[in-house]
Coordinates of N, CA and C in Angstrom, one line a residue:
X25 N -5.7 8.9 -36.7 CA -6.3 7.5 -36.6 C -7.1 7.4 -35.3
X26 N -6.7 8.1 -34.2 CA -7.4 7.9 -32.9 C -8.6 8.8 -32.8
X27 N -8.7 9.8 -33.6 CA -9.9 10.6 -33.6 C -10.0 11.6 -32.5
X28 N -9.0 11.7 -31.7 CA -9.0 12.6 -30.5 C -9.1 14.1 -31.1
X29 N -10.0 14.9 -30.4 CA -10.2 16.2 -30.8 C -9.2 17.2 -30.3
X30 N -8.5 16.9 -29.3 CA -7.5 17.8 -28.7 C -6.3 17.1 -28.4
X31 N -5.2 17.2 -29.2 CA -4.0 16.5 -29.0 C -3.3 17.0 -27.7
X32 N -2.5 16.2 -27.1 CA -1.7 16.6 -25.9 C -0.7 17.6 -26.4
X33 N -0.5 18.6 -25.6 CA 0.6 19.6 -25.8 C 1.9 18.8 -25.6
X34 N 2.8 18.8 -26.6 CA 4.1 18.1 -26.4 C 4.9 18.5 -25.2
X35 N 4.7 19.7 -24.7 CA 5.4 20.1 -23.5 C 5.0 19.3 -22.3
X36 N 4.0 18.5 -22.3 CA 3.6 17.6 -21.3 C 4.8 16.6 -21.0
X37 N 5.5 16.3 -22.0 CA 6.7 15.4 -21.8 C 7.7 16.0 -20.9
X38 N 7.9 17.3 -21.0 CA 8.8 18.0 -20.1 C 8.4 17.9 -18.6
X39 N 7.1 17.9 -18.4 CA 6.6 17.7 -17.0 C 7.0 16.3 -16.6
X40 N 6.7 15.3 -17.4 CA 7.0 13.9 -17.1 C 8.4 13.7 -16.8
X41 N 9.3 14.3 -17.6 CA 10.8 14.0 -17.5 C 11.3 14.5 -16.1
X42 N 10.6 15.4 -15.5 CA 11.0 15.9 -14.2 C 10.7 14.9 -13.1
X43 N 9.8 14.0 -13.4 CA 9.4 13.0 -12.3 C 9.1 11.7 -13.0
X44 N 10.1 11.0 -13.5 CA 9.8 9.7 -14.1 C 9.2 8.7 -13.1
X45 N 9.6 8.7 -11.9 CA 9.1 7.8 -10.9 C 7.5 7.9 -10.8
X46 N 7.1 9.2 -10.8 CA 5.6 9.4 -10.7 C 4.9 8.9 -12.0
X47 N 5.4 9.1 -13.2 CA 4.7 8.6 -14.3 C 4.7 7.1 -14.4
X48 N 5.8 6.5 -13.9 CA 5.8 5.0 -13.9 C 4.8 4.4 -12.9
X49 N 4.7 5.1 -11.7 CA 3.7 4.6 -10.7 C 2.3 4.8 -11.3
X50 N 2.0 5.9 -11.8 CA 0.7 6.2 -12.4 C 0.4 5.2 -13.5
X51 N 1.4 5.0 -14.3 CA 1.2 4.0 -15.5 C 0.9 2.6 -14.9
X52 N 1.7 2.2 -13.9 CA 1.5 0.8 -13.4 C 0.0 0.7 -12.9
X53 N -0.5 1.7 -12.2 CA -1.9 1.6 -11.8 C -2.9 1.7 -12.9
X54 N -2.5 2.4 -14.0 CA -3.4 2.4 -15.2 C -3.5 1.0 -15.8
X55 N -2.4 0.3 -15.8 CA -2.4 -1.1 -16.3 C -3.3 -2.0 -15.4
X56 N -3.1 -1.8 -14.1 CA -3.9 -2.6 -13.1 C -5.4 -2.3 -13.3
X57 N -5.8 -1.0 -13.5 CA -7.2 -0.7 -13.7 C -7.7 -1.2 -15.0
X58 N -6.8 -1.3 -16.1 CA -7.3 -1.8 -17.3 C -7.6 -3.3 -17.2
X59 N -6.7 -4.0 -16.4 CA -7.0 -5.4 -16.0 C -8.3 -5.6 -15.3
X60 N -8.6 -4.7 -14.4 CA -9.8 -4.8 -13.6 C -11.0 -4.5 -14.5
X61 N -10.9 -3.6 -15.4 CA -12.0 -3.3 -16.4 C -12.3 -4.5 -17.2
X62 N -11.3 -5.2 -17.7 CA -11.6 -6.4 -18.5 C -12.3 -7.4 -17.7
X63 N -11.8 -7.6 -16.4 CA -12.5 -8.6 -15.5 C -13.9 -8.2 -15.3
X64 N -14.1 -6.9 -15.0 CA -15.5 -6.4 -14.7 C -16.4 -6.6 -15.9
X65 N -15.9 -6.5 -17.2 CA -16.8 -6.7 -18.3 C -17.1 -8.2 -18.4
X66 N -16.2 -9.1 -18.1 CA -16.5 -10.5 -18.0 C -17.6 -10.8 -17.0
X67 N -17.5 -10.3 -15.8 CA -18.4 -10.5 -14.7 C -19.8 -9.9 -15.1
X68 N -19.8 -8.7 -15.6 CA -21.1 -8.0 -15.9 C -21.8 -8.5 -17.1
X69 N -21.1 -9.0 -18.1 CA -21.7 -9.4 -19.4 C -21.2 -10.8 -19.9
X70 N -21.4 -11.8 -19.1 CA -20.9 -13.1 -19.4 C -21.5 -13.8 -20.6
X71 N -22.7 -13.3 -21.0 CA -23.4 -13.9 -22.1 C -22.8 -13.5 -23.5
X72 N -22.0 -12.5 -23.5 CA -21.3 -12.0 -24.7 C -20.0 -12.8 -24.9
X73 N -20.1 -14.0 -25.5 CA -19.0 -15.0 -25.5 C -17.8 -14.4 -26.2
X74 N -17.9 -13.7 -27.3 CA -16.8 -13.2 -28.0 C -16.1 -12.1 -27.2
X75 N -16.8 -11.3 -26.6 CA -16.3 -10.3 -25.7 C -15.5 -10.9 -24.5
X76 N -16.1 -12.0 -23.9 CA -15.5 -12.6 -22.8 C -14.1 -13.2 -23.2
X77 N -14.1 -13.9 -24.4 CA -12.9 -14.4 -24.9 C -11.8 -13.4 -25.0
X78 N -12.2 -12.3 -25.6 CA -11.2 -11.2 -25.8 C -10.8 -10.5 -24.5
X79 N -11.7 -10.5 -23.6 CA -11.3 -9.9 -22.3 C -10.4 -10.8 -21.5
X80 N -10.6 -12.1 -21.6 CA -9.6 -13.0 -21.0 C -8.2 -12.8 -21.5
X81 N -8.1 -12.6 -22.8 CA -6.8 -12.3 -23.4 C -6.3 -11.0 -23.0
X82 N -7.2 -10.0 -22.8 CA -6.8 -8.7 -22.4 C -6.3 -8.7 -21.0
X83 N -6.9 -9.4 -20.1 CA -6.5 -9.5 -18.7 C -5.1 -10.0 -18.7
X84 N -4.7 -11.0 -19.4 CA -3.4 -11.5 -19.4 C -2.4 -10.5 -19.9
X85 N -2.8 -9.8 -21.0 CA -1.9 -8.8 -21.6 C -1.7 -7.6 -20.6
X86 N -2.8 -7.1 -20.1 CA -2.7 -5.9 -19.2 C -1.9 -6.2 -17.9
X87 N -2.1 -7.4 -17.4 CA -1.4 -7.7 -16.1 C 0.1 -7.9 -16.5
X88 N 0.4 -8.4 -17.7 CA 1.8 -8.5 -18.1 C 2.4 -7.1 -18.3
X89 N 1.6 -6.1 -18.8 CA 2.1 -4.7 -18.9 C 2.3 -4.1 -17.5
X90 N 1.4 -4.5 -16.5 CA 1.6 -4.0 -15.2 C 3.0 -4.5 -14.7
X91 N 3.3 -5.8 -14.9 CA 4.6 -6.3 -14.4 C 5.7 -5.7 -15.1
X92 N 5.6 -5.4 -16.4 CA 6.7 -4.7 -17.1 C 7.0 -3.3 -16.5
X93 N 5.9 -2.6 -16.2 CA 6.1 -1.2 -15.7 C 6.6 -1.4 -14.2
X94 N 6.1 -2.3 -13.5 CA 6.6 -2.5 -12.1 C 8.1 -2.9 -12.2
X95 N 8.5 -3.7 -13.1 CA 9.9 -4.1 -13.3 C 10.8 -2.8 -13.5
X96 N 10.3 -1.9 -14.4 CA 11.0 -0.7 -14.7 C 11.2 0.1 -13.4
X97 N 10.1 0.2 -12.6 CA 10.2 0.9 -11.3 C 11.3 0.3 -10.4
X98 N 11.3 -1.1 -10.3 CA 12.3 -1.7 -9.5 C 13.7 -1.6 -10.0
X99 N 13.9 -1.7 -11.4 CA 15.2 -1.5 -12.0 C 15.8 -0.2 -11.6
X100 N 15.0 0.8 -11.4 CA 15.5 2.2 -11.1 C 15.7 2.4 -9.6
X101 N 15.4 1.3 -8.8 CA 15.7 1.4 -7.4 C 14.5 2.0 -6.6
X102 N 13.3 2.1 -7.2 CA 12.2 2.6 -6.6 C 11.2 1.5 -6.1
X103 N 10.2 1.9 -5.4 CA 9.1 0.9 -5.1 C 7.8 1.5 -5.6
X104 N 6.8 0.7 -5.9 CA 5.5 1.1 -6.4 C 4.9 2.0 -5.3
X105 N 4.6 3.2 -5.7 CA 3.9 4.1 -4.8 C 2.4 3.8 -4.7
X106 N 1.7 4.6 -4.0 CA 0.2 4.3 -3.8 C -0.5 4.8 -5.0
X107 N -1.7 4.2 -5.2 CA -2.6 4.6 -6.3 C -3.2 6.0 -5.9
X108 N -3.4 6.8 -6.9 CA -4.1 8.0 -6.7 C -5.3 8.2 -7.7
X109 N -6.1 9.1 -7.4 CA -7.3 9.2 -8.2 C -6.9 9.7 -9.6
X110 N -7.6 9.2 -10.6 CA -7.4 9.6 -12.0 C -8.5 10.6 -12.4
X111 N -8.2 11.9 -12.3 CA -9.1 12.9 -12.5 C -9.7 12.8 -13.9
X112 N -8.9 12.4 -14.9 CA -9.4 12.3 -16.2 C -10.6 11.3 -16.3
X113 N -10.3 10.1 -15.7 CA -11.3 9.0 -15.8 C -12.6 9.4 -14.9
X114 N -12.4 10.1 -13.8 CA -13.5 10.5 -13.0 C -14.4 11.5 -13.8
X115 N -13.8 12.4 -14.5 CA -14.5 13.4 -15.3 C -15.2 12.7 -16.5
X116 N -14.4 11.8 -17.1 CA -14.9 11.1 -18.3 C -16.2 10.3 -18.0
X117 N -16.2 9.6 -16.9 CA -17.3 8.7 -16.5 C -18.6 9.5 -16.2
X118 N -18.6 10.8 -16.2 CA -19.8 11.6 -16.0 C -20.6 11.8 -17.2
X119 N -20.0 11.4 -18.4 CA -20.6 11.8 -19.7 C -22.0 11.1 -19.9
X120 N -22.0 9.8 -19.9 CA -23.2 9.0 -20.2 C -24.1 8.9 -18.9
X121 N -25.4 9.1 -19.1 CA -26.3 8.9 -18.0 C -26.2 7.5 -17.5
X122 N -26.5 7.3 -16.2 CA -26.5 6.0 -15.6 C -27.8 5.3 -16.0
X123 N -27.8 4.0 -16.0 CA -29.0 3.2 -16.3 C -29.1 2.9 -17.8
X124 N -30.3 2.6 -18.2 CA -30.6 2.2 -19.6 C -30.5 0.7 -19.6
X125 N -30.7 0.2 -20.8 CA -30.7 -1.3 -21.1 C -29.3 -1.8 -20.8
X126 N -29.3 -3.2 -20.7 CA -28.0 -3.8 -20.5 C -27.1 -3.5 -21.7
X127 N -27.7 -3.5 -22.9 CA -26.9 -3.2 -24.1 C -26.4 -1.8 -24.1
X128 N -27.2 -0.9 -23.7 CA -26.7 0.5 -23.6 C -25.6 0.7 -22.6
X129 N -25.7 0.0 -21.5 CA -24.7 0.1 -20.4 C -23.4 -0.5 -21.0
X130 N -23.5 -1.6 -21.7 CA -22.3 -2.3 -22.3 C -21.7 -1.3 -23.3
X131 N -22.5 -0.8 -24.2 CA -21.9 0.1 -25.2 C -21.2 1.3 -24.6
X132 N -21.8 1.9 -23.5 CA -21.2 3.0 -22.9 C -19.8 2.6 -22.2
X133 N -19.8 1.5 -21.6 CA -18.5 1.0 -21.0 C -17.5 0.8 -22.0
X134 N -17.9 0.2 -23.1 CA -16.9 -0.1 -24.2 C -16.4 1.2 -24.8
X135 N -17.3 2.2 -25.0 CA -16.8 3.5 -25.5 C -15.9 4.2 -24.5
X136 N -16.2 4.2 -23.2 CA -15.2 4.7 -22.3 C -13.9 4.0 -22.4
X137 N -13.9 2.7 -22.4 CA -12.7 2.0 -22.5 C -11.9 2.3 -23.8
X138 N -12.6 2.4 -24.9 CA -11.9 2.8 -26.1 C -11.2 4.1 -26.0
X139 N -11.9 5.1 -25.5 CA -11.4 6.4 -25.4 C -10.1 6.5 -24.4
X140 N -10.2 5.8 -23.3 CA -9.1 5.7 -22.4 C -7.9 5.1 -23.1
X141 N -8.1 4.0 -23.8 CA -7.0 3.4 -24.5 C -6.5 4.3 -25.6
X142 N -7.3 5.0 -26.3 CA -6.9 6.0 -27.4 C -6.0 7.1 -26.8
X143 N -6.4 7.6 -25.7 CA -5.6 8.7 -25.0 C -4.3 8.1 -24.5
X144 N -4.3 6.9 -24.0 CA -3.1 6.3 -23.5 C -2.1 6.1 -24.7
X145 N -2.7 5.6 -25.8 CA -1.9 5.4 -27.0 C -1.3 6.7 -27.5
X146 N -2.0 7.8 -27.5 CA -1.5 9.1 -27.9 C -0.4 9.6 -27.0
X147 N -0.6 9.4 -25.7 CA 0.4 9.8 -24.7 C 1.7 9.0 -24.8
X148 N 1.5 7.7 -25.1 CA 2.7 6.8 -25.2 C 3.5 7.1 -26.5
X149 N 2.8 7.5 -27.5 CA 3.4 8.0 -28.7 C 4.3 9.2 -28.4
X150 N 3.8 10.1 -27.7 CA 4.5 11.3 -27.4 C 5.8 11.0 -26.5
X151 N 5.6 10.1 -25.6 CA 6.7 9.7 -24.7 C 7.8 8.9 -25.6
X152 N 7.3 8.1 -26.5 CA 8.3 7.4 -27.4 C 9.1 8.3 -28.3
X153 N 8.5 9.4 -28.7 CA 9.1 10.3 -29.6 C 9.9 11.4 -28.9
X154 N 9.6 11.8 -27.7 CA 10.1 13.0 -27.0 C 11.0 12.7 -25.8
X155 N 10.9 11.6 -25.2 CA 11.7 11.3 -24.0 C 13.1 11.3 -24.3
X156 N 13.9 11.9 -23.4 CA 15.4 11.9 -23.6 C 15.9 10.5 -23.2
X157 N 15.3 9.8 -22.3 CA 15.7 8.5 -21.9 C 15.3 7.5 -23.0
X158 N 16.2 7.1 -23.8 CA 15.9 6.3 -25.0 C 15.4 4.9 -24.7
X159 N 15.9 4.4 -23.6 CA 15.4 3.0 -23.2 C 13.9 3.1 -22.9
X160 N 13.5 4.1 -22.1 CA 12.1 4.3 -21.8 C 11.3 4.7 -23.0
X161 N 11.9 5.5 -23.9 CA 11.2 5.9 -25.1 C 10.8 4.6 -25.9
X162 N 11.8 3.7 -26.0 CA 11.5 2.4 -26.8 C 10.4 1.6 -26.1
X163 N 10.5 1.6 -24.8 CA 9.5 0.9 -23.9 C 8.1 1.4 -24.3
X164 N 7.9 2.7 -24.3 CA 6.6 3.3 -24.6 C 6.2 3.1 -26.1
X165 N 7.2 3.1 -27.0 CA 6.9 2.8 -28.4 C 6.2 1.4 -28.5
X166 N 6.8 0.4 -27.8 CA 6.2 -0.9 -27.9 C 4.8 -1.0 -27.3
X167 N 4.6 -0.3 -26.2 CA 3.3 -0.3 -25.5 C 2.2 0.5 -26.3
X168 N 2.7 1.5 -27.1 CA 1.8 2.3 -27.9 C 1.0 1.4 -28.9
X169 N 1.6 0.4 -29.5 CA 1.0 -0.5 -30.4 C -0.1 -1.3 -29.8
X170 N 0.1 -1.8 -28.6 CA -0.9 -2.5 -27.8 C -2.1 -1.6 -27.6
X171 N -1.9 -0.4 -27.1 CA -3.0 0.5 -26.8 C -3.8 0.8 -28.0
X172 N -3.2 0.9 -29.1 CA -4.0 1.2 -30.4 C -4.8 0.0 -30.7
X173 N -4.3 -1.2 -30.5 CA -5.1 -2.4 -30.8 C -6.3 -2.5 -29.8
X174 N -6.1 -2.1 -28.5 CA -7.1 -2.2 -27.5 C -8.2 -1.2 -27.9
X175 N -7.8 0.0 -28.3 CA -8.8 1.1 -28.7 C -9.7 0.6 -29.8
X176 N -9.1 0.0 -30.8 CA -9.9 -0.4 -32.0 C -10.8 -1.6 -31.6
X177 N -10.3 -2.5 -30.7 CA -11.1 -3.6 -30.2 C -12.3 -3.2 -29.5
X178 N -12.2 -2.3 -28.5 CA -13.3 -1.8 -27.7 C -14.3 -1.0 -28.6
X179 N -13.8 -0.2 -29.5 CA -14.7 0.5 -30.4 C -15.5 -0.4 -31.3
X180 N -14.8 -1.4 -31.8 CA -15.4 -2.4 -32.7 C -16.5 -3.2 -31.9
X181 N -16.2 -3.6 -30.7 CA -17.3 -4.3 -29.9 C -18.5 -3.4 -29.7
X182 N -18.3 -2.1 -29.4 CA -19.4 -1.2 -29.2 C -20.2 -1.1 -30.5
X183 N -19.6 -1.0 -31.6 CA -20.3 -1.0 -32.9 C -21.0 -2.3 -33.2
X184 N -20.4 -3.4 -32.7 CA -21.0 -4.7 -33.0 C -22.3 -5.0 -32.1
X185 N -22.2 -4.5 -30.8 CA -23.3 -4.8 -29.9 C -24.4 -3.7 -29.9
X186 N -24.0 -2.5 -30.3 CA -25.0 -1.4 -30.4 C -25.4 -1.2 -31.8
X187 N -26.3 -0.3 -32.0 CA -26.7 0.1 -33.4 C -25.6 1.1 -33.9
X188 N -25.0 0.7 -35.0 CA -23.7 1.4 -35.4 C -23.9 2.9 -35.6
X189 N -24.9 3.4 -36.2 CA -25.1 4.8 -36.4 C -25.2 5.5 -35.0
X190 N -26.0 5.0 -34.1 CA -26.1 5.5 -32.8 C -24.8 5.5 -32.0
X191 N -24.1 4.4 -32.1 CA -22.8 4.3 -31.4 C -21.8 5.3 -32.0
X192 N -21.8 5.5 -33.3 CA -20.9 6.4 -33.9 C -21.2 7.9 -33.5
X193 N -22.5 8.2 -33.3 CA -22.9 9.5 -32.9 C -22.5 9.7 -31.4
X194 N -22.7 8.7 -30.6 CA -22.2 8.8 -29.2 C -20.7 8.9 -29.1
X195 N -20.0 8.2 -29.9 CA -18.6 8.2 -29.9 C -18.1 9.7 -30.2
X196 N -18.7 10.3 -31.2 CA -18.3 11.7 -31.6 C -18.6 12.6 -30.4
X197 N -19.7 12.5 -29.8 CA -20.1 13.3 -28.7 C -19.1 13.1 -27.5
X198 N -18.8 11.9 -27.3 CA -17.8 11.6 -26.2 C -16.4 12.2 -26.5
X199 N -16.0 12.1 -27.8 CA -14.7 12.7 -28.2 C -14.7 14.2 -27.9
X200 N -15.9 14.9 -28.2 CA -16.0 16.3 -28.0 C -15.9 16.6 -26.5
X201 N -16.6 15.9 -25.7 CA -16.6 16.0 -24.2 C -15.2 15.8 -23.7
X202 N -14.5 14.8 -24.2 CA -13.1 14.5 -23.7 C -12.2 15.6 -24.0
X203 N -12.4 16.3 -25.2 CA -11.5 17.4 -25.5 C -11.7 18.5 -24.5
X204 N -12.9 18.7 -24.0 CA -13.1 19.8 -23.0 C -12.4 19.4 -21.7
X205 N -12.4 18.1 -21.3 CA -11.7 17.7 -20.1 C -10.2 17.9 -20.3
X206 N -9.7 17.5 -21.5 CA -8.3 17.6 -21.7 C -7.8 19.0 -21.7
X207 N -8.6 20.0 -22.0 CA -8.2 21.4 -22.0 C -7.8 21.9 -20.6
X208 N -8.2 21.2 -19.6 CA -7.9 21.5 -18.2 C -6.8 20.6 -17.6
X209 N -6.4 19.6 -18.4 CA -5.4 18.6 -17.9 C -4.1 18.8 -18.7
X210 N -3.2 17.9 -18.5 CA -1.9 17.9 -19.2 C -0.8 18.7 -18.4
X211 N -1.1 18.9 -17.1 CA -0.1 19.6 -16.3 C 0.5 18.8 -15.2
X212 N 0.3 17.5 -15.3 CA 0.8 16.6 -14.3 C 1.5 15.4 -15.0
X213 N 2.4 14.8 -14.2 CA 3.2 13.6 -14.7 C 2.4 12.3 -14.5
X214 N 1.2 12.3 -15.1 CA 0.3 11.2 -15.1 C -0.1 10.8 -16.5
X215 N -0.5 9.6 -16.7 CA -0.7 9.1 -18.1 C -1.9 9.9 -18.7
X216 N -2.9 10.2 -18.0 CA -4.0 10.9 -18.5 C -4.2 12.4 -18.1
X217 N -3.6 12.7 -16.9 CA -3.8 14.0 -16.3 C -3.0 15.2 -16.9

């Protein structure tokens, strides 16, 4: 369903299980960044009313996810660590050239967001199926559904605001590029890395 060209090696969960505190910290910041992305889309493209309405709802949902993850950190007696660079996102954002029309910029940002949500969904599915900590596995199962909805929403908006055939071609190219990025990642206890 997600269209990802390179699935995550299930052994990634073994890495995560050795440092649950790290994955929860990284996950919390991913939710914060997702909130910021939605706000940024509102600020950058206020004339797209339907998008703005959906992003307002997304801000509320993502910040509530941040709180849920933060609460998990606190329940375990930890504090939220510092944010760290997301190598996956840094590499991903190099794919599309800078510039172009406002519509092109919007479509590119929507495609990036769709792919990040798709990969998060895929990773959350793995965590929900493979984590030995059943309470945390259930937590990730519930979040997985939200990520899938976000992925389809962003991809749908890209197809709505761009020329569908062109958007679909760019989406396939981005998926191929992302597979190359992922071939070097999956060795850290981070949501995307």
